[in-house]
CSV table of C-alpha atoms in Angstrom, one decimal:
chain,number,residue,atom,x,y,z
X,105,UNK,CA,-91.8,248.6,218.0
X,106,UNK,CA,-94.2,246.3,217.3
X,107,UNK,CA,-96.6,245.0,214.1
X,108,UNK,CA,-99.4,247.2,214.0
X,109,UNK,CA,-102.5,245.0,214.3
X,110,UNK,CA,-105.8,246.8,212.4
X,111,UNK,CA,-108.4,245.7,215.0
X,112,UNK,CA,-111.7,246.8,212.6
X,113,UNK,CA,-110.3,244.6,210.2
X,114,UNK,CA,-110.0,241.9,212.1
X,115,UNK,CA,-113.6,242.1,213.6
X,116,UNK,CA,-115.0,242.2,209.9
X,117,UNK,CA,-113.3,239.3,209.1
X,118,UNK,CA,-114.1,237.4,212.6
X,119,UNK,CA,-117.9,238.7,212.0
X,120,UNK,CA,-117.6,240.8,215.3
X,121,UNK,CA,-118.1,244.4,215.8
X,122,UNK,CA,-115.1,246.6,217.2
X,123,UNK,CA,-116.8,246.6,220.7
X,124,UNK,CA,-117.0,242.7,220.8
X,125,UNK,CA,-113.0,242.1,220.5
X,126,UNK,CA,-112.7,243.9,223.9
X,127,UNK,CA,-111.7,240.4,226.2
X,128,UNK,CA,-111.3,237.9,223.6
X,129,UNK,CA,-108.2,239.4,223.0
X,130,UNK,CA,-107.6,241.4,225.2
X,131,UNK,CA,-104.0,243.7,225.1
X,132,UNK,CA,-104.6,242.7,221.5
X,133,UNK,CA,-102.1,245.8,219.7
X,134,UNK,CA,-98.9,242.9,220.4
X,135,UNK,CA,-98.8,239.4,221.0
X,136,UNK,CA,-98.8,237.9,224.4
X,137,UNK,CA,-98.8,234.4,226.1
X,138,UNK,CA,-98.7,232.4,228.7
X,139,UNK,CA,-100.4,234.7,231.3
X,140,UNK,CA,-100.3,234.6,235.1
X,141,UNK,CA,-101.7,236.9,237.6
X,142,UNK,CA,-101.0,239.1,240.3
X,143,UNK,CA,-103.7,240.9,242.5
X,144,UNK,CA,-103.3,243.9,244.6
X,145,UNK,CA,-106.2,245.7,246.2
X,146,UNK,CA,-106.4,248.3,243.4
X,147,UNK,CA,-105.3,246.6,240.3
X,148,UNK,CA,-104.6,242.8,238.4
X,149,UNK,CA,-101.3,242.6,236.9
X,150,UNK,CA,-101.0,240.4,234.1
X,151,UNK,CA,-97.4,239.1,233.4
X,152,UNK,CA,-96.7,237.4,230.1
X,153,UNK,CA,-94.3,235.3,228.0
X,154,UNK,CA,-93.3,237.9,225.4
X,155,UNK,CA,-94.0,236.9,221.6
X,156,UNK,CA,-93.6,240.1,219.8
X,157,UNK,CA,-89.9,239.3,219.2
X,158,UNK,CA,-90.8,235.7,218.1
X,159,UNK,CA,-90.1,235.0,214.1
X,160,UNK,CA,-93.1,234.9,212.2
X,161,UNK,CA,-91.9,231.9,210.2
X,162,UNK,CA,-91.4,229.8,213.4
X,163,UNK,CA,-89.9,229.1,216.5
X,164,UNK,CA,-89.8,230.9,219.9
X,165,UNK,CA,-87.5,233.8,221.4
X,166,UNK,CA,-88.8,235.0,224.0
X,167,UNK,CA,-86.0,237.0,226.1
X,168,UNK,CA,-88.1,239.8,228.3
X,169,UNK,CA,-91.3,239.4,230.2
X,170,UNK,CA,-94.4,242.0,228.8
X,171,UNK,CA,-96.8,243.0,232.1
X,172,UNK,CA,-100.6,244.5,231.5
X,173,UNK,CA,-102.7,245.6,234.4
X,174,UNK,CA,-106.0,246.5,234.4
X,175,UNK,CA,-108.4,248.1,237.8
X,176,UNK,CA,-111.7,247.5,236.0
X,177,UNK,CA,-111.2,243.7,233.9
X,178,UNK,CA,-112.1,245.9,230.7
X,179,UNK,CA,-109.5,248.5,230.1
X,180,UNK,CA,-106.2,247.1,230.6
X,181,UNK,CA,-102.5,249.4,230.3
X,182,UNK,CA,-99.5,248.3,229.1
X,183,UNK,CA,-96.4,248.4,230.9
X,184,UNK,CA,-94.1,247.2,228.4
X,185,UNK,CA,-90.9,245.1,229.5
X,186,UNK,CA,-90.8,244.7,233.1
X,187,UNK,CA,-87.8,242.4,232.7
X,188,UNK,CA,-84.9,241.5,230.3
X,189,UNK,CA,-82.7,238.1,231.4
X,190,UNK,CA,-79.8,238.4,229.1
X,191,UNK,CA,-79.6,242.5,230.3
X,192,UNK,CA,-80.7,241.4,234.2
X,193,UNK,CA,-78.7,238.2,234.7
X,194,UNK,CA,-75.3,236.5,233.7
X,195,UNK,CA,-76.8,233.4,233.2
X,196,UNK,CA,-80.1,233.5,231.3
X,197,UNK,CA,-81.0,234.4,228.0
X,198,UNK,CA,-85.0,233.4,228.2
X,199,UNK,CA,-87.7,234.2,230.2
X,200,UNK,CA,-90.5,231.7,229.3
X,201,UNK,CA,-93.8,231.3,231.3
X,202,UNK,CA,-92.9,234.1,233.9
X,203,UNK,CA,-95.1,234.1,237.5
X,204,UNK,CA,-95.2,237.0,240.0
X,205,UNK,CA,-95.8,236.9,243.8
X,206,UNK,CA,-95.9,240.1,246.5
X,207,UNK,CA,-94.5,239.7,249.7
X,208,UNK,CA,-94.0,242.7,252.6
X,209,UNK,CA,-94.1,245.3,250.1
X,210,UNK,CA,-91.4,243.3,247.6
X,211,UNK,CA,-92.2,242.0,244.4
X,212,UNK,CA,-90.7,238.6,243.1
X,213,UNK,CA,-90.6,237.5,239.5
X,214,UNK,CA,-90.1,233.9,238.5
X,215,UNK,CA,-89.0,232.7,235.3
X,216,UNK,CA,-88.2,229.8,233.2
X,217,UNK,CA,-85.0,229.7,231.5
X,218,UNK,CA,-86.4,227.8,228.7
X,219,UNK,CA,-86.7,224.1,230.3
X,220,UNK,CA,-83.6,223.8,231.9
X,221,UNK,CA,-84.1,226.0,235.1
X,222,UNK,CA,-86.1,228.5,237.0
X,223,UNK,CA,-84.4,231.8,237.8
X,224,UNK,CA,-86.2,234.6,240.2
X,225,UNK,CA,-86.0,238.4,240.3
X,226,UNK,CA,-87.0,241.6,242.7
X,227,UNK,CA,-88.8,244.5,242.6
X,228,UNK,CA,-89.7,247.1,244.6
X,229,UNK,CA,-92.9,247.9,242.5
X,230,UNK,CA,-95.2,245.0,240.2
X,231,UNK,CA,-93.7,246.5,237.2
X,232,UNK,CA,-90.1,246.5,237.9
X,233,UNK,CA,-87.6,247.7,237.5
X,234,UNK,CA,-86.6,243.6,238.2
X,235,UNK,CA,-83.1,242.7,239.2
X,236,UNK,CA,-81.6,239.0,240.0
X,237,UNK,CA,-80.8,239.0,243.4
X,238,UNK,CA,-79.0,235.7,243.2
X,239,UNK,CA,-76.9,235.1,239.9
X,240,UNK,CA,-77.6,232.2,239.3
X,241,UNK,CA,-81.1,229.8,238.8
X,242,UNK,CA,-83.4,229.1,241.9
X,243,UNK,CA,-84.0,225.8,241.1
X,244,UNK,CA,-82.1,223.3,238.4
X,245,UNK,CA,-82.3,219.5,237.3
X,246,UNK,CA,-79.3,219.2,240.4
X,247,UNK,CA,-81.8,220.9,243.0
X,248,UNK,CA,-82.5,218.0,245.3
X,249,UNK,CA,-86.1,216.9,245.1
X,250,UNK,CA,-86.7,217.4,241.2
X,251,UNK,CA,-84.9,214.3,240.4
X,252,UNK,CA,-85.4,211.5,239.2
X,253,UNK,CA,-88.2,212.4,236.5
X,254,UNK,CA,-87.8,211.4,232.8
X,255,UNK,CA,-87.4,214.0,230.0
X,256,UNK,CA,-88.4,216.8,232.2
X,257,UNK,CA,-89.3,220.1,231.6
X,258,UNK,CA,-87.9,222.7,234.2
X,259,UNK,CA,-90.3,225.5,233.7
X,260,UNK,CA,-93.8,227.0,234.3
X,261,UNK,CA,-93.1,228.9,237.7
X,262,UNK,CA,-96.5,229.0,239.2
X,263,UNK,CA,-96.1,231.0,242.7
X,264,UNK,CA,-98.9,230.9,245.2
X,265,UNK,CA,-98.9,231.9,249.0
X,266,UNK,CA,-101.5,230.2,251.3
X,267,UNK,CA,-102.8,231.9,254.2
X,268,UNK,CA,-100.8,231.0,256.7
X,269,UNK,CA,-98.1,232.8,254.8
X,270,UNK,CA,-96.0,229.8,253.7
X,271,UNK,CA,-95.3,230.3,250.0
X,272,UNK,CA,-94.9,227.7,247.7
X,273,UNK,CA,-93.6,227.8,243.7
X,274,UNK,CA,-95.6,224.9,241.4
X,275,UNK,CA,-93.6,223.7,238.3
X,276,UNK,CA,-92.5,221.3,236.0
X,277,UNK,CA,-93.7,219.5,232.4
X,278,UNK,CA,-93.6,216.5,229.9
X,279,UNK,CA,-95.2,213.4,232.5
X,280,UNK,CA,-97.6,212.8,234.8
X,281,UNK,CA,-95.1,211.9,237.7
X,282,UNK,CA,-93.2,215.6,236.7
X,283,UNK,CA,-95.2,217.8,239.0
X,284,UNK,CA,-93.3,219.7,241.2
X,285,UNK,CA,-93.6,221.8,244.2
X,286,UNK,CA,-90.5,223.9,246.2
X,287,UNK,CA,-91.5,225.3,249.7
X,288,UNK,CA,-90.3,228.9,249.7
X,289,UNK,CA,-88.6,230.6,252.6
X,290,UNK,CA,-89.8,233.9,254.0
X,291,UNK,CA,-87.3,235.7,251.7
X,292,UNK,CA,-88.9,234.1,248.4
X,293,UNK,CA,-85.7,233.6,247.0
X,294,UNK,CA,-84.4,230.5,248.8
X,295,UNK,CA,-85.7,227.1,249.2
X,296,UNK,CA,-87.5,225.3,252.3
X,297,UNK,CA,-86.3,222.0,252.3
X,298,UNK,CA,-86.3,219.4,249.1
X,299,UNK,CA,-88.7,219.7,246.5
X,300,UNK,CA,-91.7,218.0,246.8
X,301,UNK,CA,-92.6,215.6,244.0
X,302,UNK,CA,-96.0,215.1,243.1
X,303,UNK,CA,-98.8,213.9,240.1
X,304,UNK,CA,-101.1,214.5,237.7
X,305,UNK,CA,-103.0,212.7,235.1
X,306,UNK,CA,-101.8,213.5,231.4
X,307,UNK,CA,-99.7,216.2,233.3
X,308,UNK,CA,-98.1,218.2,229.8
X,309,UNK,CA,-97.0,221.6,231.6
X,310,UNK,CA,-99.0,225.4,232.7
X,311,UNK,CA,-98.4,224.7,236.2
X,312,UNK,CA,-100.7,226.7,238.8
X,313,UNK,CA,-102.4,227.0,242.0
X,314,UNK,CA,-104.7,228.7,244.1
X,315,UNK,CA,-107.0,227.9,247.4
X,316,UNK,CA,-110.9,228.6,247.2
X,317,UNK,CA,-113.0,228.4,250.8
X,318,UNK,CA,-110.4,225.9,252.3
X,319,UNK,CA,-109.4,224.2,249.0
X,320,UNK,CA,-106.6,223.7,247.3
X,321,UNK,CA,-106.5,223.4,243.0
X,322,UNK,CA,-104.0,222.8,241.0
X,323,UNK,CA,-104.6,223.2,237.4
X,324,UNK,CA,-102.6,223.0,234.2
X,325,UNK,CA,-102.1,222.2,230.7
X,326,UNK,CA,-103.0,218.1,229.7
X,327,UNK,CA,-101.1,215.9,226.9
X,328,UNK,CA,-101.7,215.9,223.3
X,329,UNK,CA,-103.6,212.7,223.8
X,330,UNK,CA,-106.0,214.3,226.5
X,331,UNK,CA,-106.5,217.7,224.1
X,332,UNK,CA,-104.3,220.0,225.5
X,333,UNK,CA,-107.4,221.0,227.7
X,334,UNK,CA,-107.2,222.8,230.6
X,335,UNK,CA,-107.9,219.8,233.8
X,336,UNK,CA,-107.6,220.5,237.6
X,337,UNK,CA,-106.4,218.5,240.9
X,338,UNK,CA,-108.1,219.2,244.2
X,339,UNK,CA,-107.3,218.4,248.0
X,340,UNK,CA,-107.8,219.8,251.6
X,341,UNK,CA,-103.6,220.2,251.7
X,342,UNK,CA,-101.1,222.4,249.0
X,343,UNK,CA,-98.7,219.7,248.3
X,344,UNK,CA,-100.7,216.1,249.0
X,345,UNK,CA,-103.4,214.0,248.6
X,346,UNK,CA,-104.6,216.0,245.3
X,347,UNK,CA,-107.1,213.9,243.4
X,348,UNK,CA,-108.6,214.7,239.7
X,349,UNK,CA,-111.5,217.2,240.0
X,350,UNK,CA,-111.9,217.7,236.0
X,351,UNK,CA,-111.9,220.1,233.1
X,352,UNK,CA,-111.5,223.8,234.2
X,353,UNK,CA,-111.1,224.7,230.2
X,354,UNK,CA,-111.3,222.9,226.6
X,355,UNK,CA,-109.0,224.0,223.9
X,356,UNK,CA,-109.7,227.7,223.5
X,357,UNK,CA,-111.1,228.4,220.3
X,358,UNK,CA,-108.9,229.8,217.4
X,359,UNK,CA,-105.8,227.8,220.0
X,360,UNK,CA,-105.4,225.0,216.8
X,361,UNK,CA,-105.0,222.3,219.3
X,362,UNK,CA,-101.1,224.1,220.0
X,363,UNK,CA,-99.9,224.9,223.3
X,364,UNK,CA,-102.4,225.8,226.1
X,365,UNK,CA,-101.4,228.0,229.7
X,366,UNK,CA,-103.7,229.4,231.9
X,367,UNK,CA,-104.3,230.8,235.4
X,368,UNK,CA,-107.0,231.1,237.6
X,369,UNK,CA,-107.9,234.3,240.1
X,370,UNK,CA,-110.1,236.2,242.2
X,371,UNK,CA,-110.2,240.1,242.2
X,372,UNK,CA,-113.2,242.2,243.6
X,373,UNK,CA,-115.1,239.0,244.6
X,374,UNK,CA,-114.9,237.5,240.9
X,375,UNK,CA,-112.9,234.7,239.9
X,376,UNK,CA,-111.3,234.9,236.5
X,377,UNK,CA,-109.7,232.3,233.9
X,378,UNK,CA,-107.0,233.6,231.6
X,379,UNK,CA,-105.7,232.2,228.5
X,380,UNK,CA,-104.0,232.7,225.8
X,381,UNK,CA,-104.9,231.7,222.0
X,382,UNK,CA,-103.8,232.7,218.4
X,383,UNK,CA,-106.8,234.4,216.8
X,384,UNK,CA,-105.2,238.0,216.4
X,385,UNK,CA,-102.5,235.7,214.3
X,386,UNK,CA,-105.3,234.4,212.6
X,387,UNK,CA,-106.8,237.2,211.7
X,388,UNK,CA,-103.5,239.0,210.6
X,389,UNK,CA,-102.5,236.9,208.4
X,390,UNK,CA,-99.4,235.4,209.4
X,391,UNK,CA,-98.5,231.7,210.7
X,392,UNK,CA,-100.1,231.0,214.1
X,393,UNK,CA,-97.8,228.9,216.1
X,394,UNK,CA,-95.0,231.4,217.8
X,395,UNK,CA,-97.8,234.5,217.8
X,396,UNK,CA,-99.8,233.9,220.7
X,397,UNK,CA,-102.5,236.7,222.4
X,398,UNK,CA,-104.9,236.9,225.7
X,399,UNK,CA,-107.9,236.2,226.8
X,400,UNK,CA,-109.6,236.2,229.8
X,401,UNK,CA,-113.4,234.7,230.8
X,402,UNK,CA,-114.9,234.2,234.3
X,403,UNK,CA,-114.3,231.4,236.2
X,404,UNK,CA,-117.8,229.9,238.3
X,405,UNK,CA,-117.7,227.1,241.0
X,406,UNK,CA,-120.7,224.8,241.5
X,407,UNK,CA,-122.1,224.6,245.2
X,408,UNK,CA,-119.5,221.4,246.1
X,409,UNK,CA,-116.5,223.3,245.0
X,410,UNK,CA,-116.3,221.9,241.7
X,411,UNK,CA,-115.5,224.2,238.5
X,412,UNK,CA,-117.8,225.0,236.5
X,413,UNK,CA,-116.4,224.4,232.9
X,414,UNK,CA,-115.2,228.1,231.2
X,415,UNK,CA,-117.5,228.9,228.1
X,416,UNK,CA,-115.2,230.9,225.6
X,417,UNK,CA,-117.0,234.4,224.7
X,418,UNK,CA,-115.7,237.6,223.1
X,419,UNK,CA,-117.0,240.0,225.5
X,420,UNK,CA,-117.8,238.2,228.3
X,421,UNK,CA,-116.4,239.8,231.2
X,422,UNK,CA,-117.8,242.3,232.9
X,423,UNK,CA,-116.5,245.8,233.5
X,424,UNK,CA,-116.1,246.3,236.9
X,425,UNK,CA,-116.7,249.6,238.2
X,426,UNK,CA,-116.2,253.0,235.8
X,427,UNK,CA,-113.2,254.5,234.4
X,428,UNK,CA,-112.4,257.9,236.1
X,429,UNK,CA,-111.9,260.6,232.9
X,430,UNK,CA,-110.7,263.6,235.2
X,431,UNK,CA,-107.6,261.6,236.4
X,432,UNK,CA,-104.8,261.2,234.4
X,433,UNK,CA,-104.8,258.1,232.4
X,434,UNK,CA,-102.5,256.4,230.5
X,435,UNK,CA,-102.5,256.6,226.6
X,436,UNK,CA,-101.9,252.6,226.3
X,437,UNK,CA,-104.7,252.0,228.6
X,438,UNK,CA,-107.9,251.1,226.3
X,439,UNK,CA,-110.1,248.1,225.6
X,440,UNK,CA,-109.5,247.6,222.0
X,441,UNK,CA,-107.9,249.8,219.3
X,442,UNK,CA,-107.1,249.6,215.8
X,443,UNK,CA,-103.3,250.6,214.3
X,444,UNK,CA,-102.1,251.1,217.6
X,445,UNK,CA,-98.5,250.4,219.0
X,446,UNK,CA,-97.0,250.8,222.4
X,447,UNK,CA,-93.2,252.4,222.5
X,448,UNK,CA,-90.9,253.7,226.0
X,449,UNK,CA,-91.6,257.2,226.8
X,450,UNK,CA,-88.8,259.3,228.0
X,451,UNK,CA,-91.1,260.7,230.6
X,452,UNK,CA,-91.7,257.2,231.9
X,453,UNK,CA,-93.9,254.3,231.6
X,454,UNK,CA,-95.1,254.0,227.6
X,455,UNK,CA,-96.5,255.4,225.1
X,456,UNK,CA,-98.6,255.5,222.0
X,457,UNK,CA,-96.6,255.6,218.5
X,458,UNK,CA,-96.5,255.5,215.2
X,459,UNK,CA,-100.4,256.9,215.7
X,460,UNK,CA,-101.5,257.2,211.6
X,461,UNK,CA,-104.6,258.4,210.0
X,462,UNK,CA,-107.8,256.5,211.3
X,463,UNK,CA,-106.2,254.7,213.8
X,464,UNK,CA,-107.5,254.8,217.4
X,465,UNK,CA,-108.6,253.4,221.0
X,466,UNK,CA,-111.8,253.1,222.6
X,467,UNK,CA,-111.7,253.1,226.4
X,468,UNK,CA,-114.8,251.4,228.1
X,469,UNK,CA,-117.4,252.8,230.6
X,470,UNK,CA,-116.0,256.4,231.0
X,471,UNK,CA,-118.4,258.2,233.5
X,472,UNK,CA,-118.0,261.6,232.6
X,473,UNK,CA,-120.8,262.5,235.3
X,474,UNK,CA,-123.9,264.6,235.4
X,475,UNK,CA,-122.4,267.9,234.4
X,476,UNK,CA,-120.0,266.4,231.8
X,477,UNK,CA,-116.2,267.5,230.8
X,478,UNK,CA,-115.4,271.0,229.2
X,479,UNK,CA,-112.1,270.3,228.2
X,480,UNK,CA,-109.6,267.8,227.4
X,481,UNK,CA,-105.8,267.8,227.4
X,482,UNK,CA,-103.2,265.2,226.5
X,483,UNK,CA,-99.5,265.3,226.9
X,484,UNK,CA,-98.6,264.7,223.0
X,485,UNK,CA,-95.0,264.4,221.1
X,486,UNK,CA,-94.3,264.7,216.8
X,487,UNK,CA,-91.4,265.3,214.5
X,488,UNK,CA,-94.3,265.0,212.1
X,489,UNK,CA,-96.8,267.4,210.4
X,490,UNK,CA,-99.0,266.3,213.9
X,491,UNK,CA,-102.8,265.9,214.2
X,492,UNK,CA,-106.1,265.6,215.3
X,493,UNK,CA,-107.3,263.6,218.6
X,494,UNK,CA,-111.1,263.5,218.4
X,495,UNK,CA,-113.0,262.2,221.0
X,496,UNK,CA,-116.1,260.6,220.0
X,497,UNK,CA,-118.4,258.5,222.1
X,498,UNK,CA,-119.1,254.9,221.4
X,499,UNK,CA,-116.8,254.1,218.6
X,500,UNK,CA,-114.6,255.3,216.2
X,501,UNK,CA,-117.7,256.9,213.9
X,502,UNK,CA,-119.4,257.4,217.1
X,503,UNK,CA,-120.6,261.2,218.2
X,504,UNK,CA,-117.6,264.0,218.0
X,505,UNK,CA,-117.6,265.9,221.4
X,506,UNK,CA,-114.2,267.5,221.0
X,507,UNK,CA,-111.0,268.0,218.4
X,508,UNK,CA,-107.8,268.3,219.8
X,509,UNK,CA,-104.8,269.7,217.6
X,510,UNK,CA,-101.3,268.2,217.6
X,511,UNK,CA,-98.7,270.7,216.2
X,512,UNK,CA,-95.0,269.3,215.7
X,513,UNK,CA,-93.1,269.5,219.3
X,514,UNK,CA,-89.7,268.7,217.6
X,515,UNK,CA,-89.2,265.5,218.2
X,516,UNK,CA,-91.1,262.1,218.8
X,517,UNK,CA,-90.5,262.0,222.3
X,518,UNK,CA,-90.4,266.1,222.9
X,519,UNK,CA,-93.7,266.3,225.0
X,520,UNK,CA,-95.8,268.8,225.1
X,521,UNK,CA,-99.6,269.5,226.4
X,522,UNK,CA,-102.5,270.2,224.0
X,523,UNK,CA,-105.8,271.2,224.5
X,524,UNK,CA,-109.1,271.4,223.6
X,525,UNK,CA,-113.0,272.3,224.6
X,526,UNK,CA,-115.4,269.9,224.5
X,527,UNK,CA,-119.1,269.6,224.2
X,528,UNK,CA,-121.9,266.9,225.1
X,529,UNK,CA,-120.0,264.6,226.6
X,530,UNK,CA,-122.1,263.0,229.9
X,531,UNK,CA,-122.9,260.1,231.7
X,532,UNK,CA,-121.0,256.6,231.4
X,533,UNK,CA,-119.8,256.5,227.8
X,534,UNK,CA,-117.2,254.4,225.7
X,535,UNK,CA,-114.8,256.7,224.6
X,536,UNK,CA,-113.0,256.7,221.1
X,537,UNK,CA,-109.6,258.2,221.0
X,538,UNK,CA,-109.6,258.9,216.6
X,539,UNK,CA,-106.6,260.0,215.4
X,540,UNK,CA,-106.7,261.7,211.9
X,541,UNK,CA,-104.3,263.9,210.2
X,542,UNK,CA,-102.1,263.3,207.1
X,543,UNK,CA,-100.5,260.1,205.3
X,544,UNK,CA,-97.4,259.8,207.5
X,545,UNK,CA,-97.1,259.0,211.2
X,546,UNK,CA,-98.8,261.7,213.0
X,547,UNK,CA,-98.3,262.0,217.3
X,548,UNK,CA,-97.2,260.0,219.9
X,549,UNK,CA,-99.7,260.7,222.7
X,550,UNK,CA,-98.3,259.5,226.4
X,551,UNK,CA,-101.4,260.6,228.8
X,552,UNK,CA,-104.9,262.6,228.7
X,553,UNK,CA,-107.4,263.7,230.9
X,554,UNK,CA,-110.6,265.9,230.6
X,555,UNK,CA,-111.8,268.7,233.1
């Protein structure tokens, strides 16, 4: 279970409203890092360096990899631990900087093992369950190709599949001739061949790549000495004759000049830049270096191909399409929240716990349609007094169209339905999930969905 992070707080102090937290951070209840994409036709899923476990008073552990997904770039769902290395594998006890790839309905999972190799795991789904189909790393210092290179850092998978269906895994850190690239075979989890070496100008680590109209990029994290901005390679070929295009992204804001990873990618016909920085630590209270969180802005191209250079925002992605009320969604799928945290549910998937008074969620662009909902009903768990769910529109004070009671179901993860009418609620609204009730811990509150 994770800190609770009180998002209205945060706001006042930032000088935001609730609303204007929703992409800058994004997934904000836990703390996150070192994002990298994966697109399906439906759905991005974002998969993450995981530093809710990390000590507050410093240093990095980072054993399992966290994956969010989102269908509509506002509302995004948790999906918890998609994969654990020292429970998955013999041989690795980290998961740092993790990248994920599909290929004929399989899903593959690469990893760094802190900096002294890359491991990779399967799935049969993007969010797991993952399992190490080798035992042992993919690639190590001893893999031929990757040496010689001085006081490298083995780590920062970046996986990316051109369209002629040859796969290729970007890596590396720590010098400019420390670029890496391994050809993948068609099974993803062997090696084509030698590694490839290649370079980049105040190369530092945040390996990735991707191909726009016929163009290859390659972007990642620069030096210290060259601001730990964000700086990107292109060329008409994935593995040579790269040359120095510029600066995709500068510092993010609220980063403190620490560590910098991003990825770049397109879904729906948009092209997106996501980041990570350290303003939800900021804002909390706590030291800032080993409690990272997302971001996410969109990425623009000038008419030559070039990059236009990311502007940092706090709501500056737009929501694409409208969230569906009368299917079943998830509990931990909302835009921003307040109190929240995200547990396993017995039933599957995750859910939201340790739900106290005042605490909610606000999910965006709800289109509850012409004729509106009449009722609502949630699948809900306490060993508590229980609750109230109101639904309001527009925020947590915002207009009350319903109020759903929680009774005790016997346990915290004994699940049971409750219901409720509701009244006025029409048209494409944000919707406020309030939870209200007594001074301990109320419901745990896995899906809802209105009628």
């Amino acid at each position: 279970m994770k800190t609770s992070l009180l998002t209205t707080l945060l706001a006042l102090a930032a000088g935001f409203t609730p609303r204007a937290l929703a992409d800058y951070p994004i997934a904000s209840h836990r703390y996150l890092a070192d994002p990298s994409p994966l697109v399906t036709k439906d759905r991005v899923y974002i998969y993450c360096s995981n530093d809710d476990e990390s000590p507050v008073g410093g240093s990095y552990n980072i054993p399992n990899v966290i994956c969010v997904s989102s269908s509509d770039m506002k509302n995004w769902t948790d999906h918890g631990s998609v994969f654990r290395a020292a429970d998955a594998t013999t041989w690795a006890k980290k998961t740092w900087a993790p990248a994920a790839i599909e290929r004929d309905g399989k899903f593959f999972l690469y990893f760094g093992n802190g900096g002294a190799n890359i491991g990779v795991a399967t799935a049969p789904t993007p969010v797991g369950p993952f399992t190490d189909p080798l035992g042992k790393p993919l690639l190590t210092h001893g893999t031929p190709g990757v040496q010689p290179a001085r006081n490298m850092w083995l780590f920062d998978p970046g996986a990316f599949m051109d369209d002629d269906g040859q796969a290729y895994l970007y890596f590396g850190g720590n010098g400019d001739d420390n670029v890496r690239v391994a050809k993948l075979k068609r099974d993803m989890i062997s090696l084509d061949g030698e590694v490839i070496k290649m370079n980049a100008t105040n190369f530092f680590e945040a390996a990735w790549g991707f191909k726009r109209n016929g163009r290859y990029y390659f972007t990642y994290s620069t030096t210290p000495r060259a601001q730990m901005r964000i700086d990107y390679l292109t060329s008409d070929h994935p593995v040579n004759g790269f040359t120095y295009g510029g600066v995709v992204a500068a510092q993010p804001p609220l980063n403190f000049n620490d560590n910098n990873h991003s990825a770049q990618f397109e879904f729906k016909g948009r092209w997106y830049h996501v980041f990570h920085n350290r303003i939800v630590a900021k804002q909390a209270g706590i030291p800032t270096g080993f409690r990272r969180n997302l971001g996410i802005e969109e990425l623009g191209f000038n008419d030559d191909g070039s990059i236009k250079r990311v502007v940092y925002t706090t709501n500056g992605v737009a929501q694409i399409g409208h969230l569906d009320p009368y299917a079943r969604v998830e509990g931990e799928t909302f835009s921003t929240q307040s109190g929240v945290e995200t547990d396993p549910c017995s039933e599957g998937g995750m859910t939201l716990t340790d739900l106290n008074n005042g605490d909610w969620v606000l999910v965006s662009g709800v289109n509850f349609g012409d004729k509106g909902a009449k009722k609502f009903k949630a699948r809900v768990a306490s060993a508590g007094e229980g609750g109230v769910i109101e639904l309001r529109l527009g925020g947590p004070d915002g207009k009350l169209v319903g109020t759903c009671k929680v009774e005790n179901t016997g346990g915290w993860q004994s699940w049971k339905p409750a219901t409720c009418d509701v009244s006025g609620a029409t048209g494409v609204q944000d919707l406020c999930l309030k939870f209200t009730g007594g001074e301990q811990p109320l419901l745990n509150l896995d899906y809802w969905q209105f009628e």
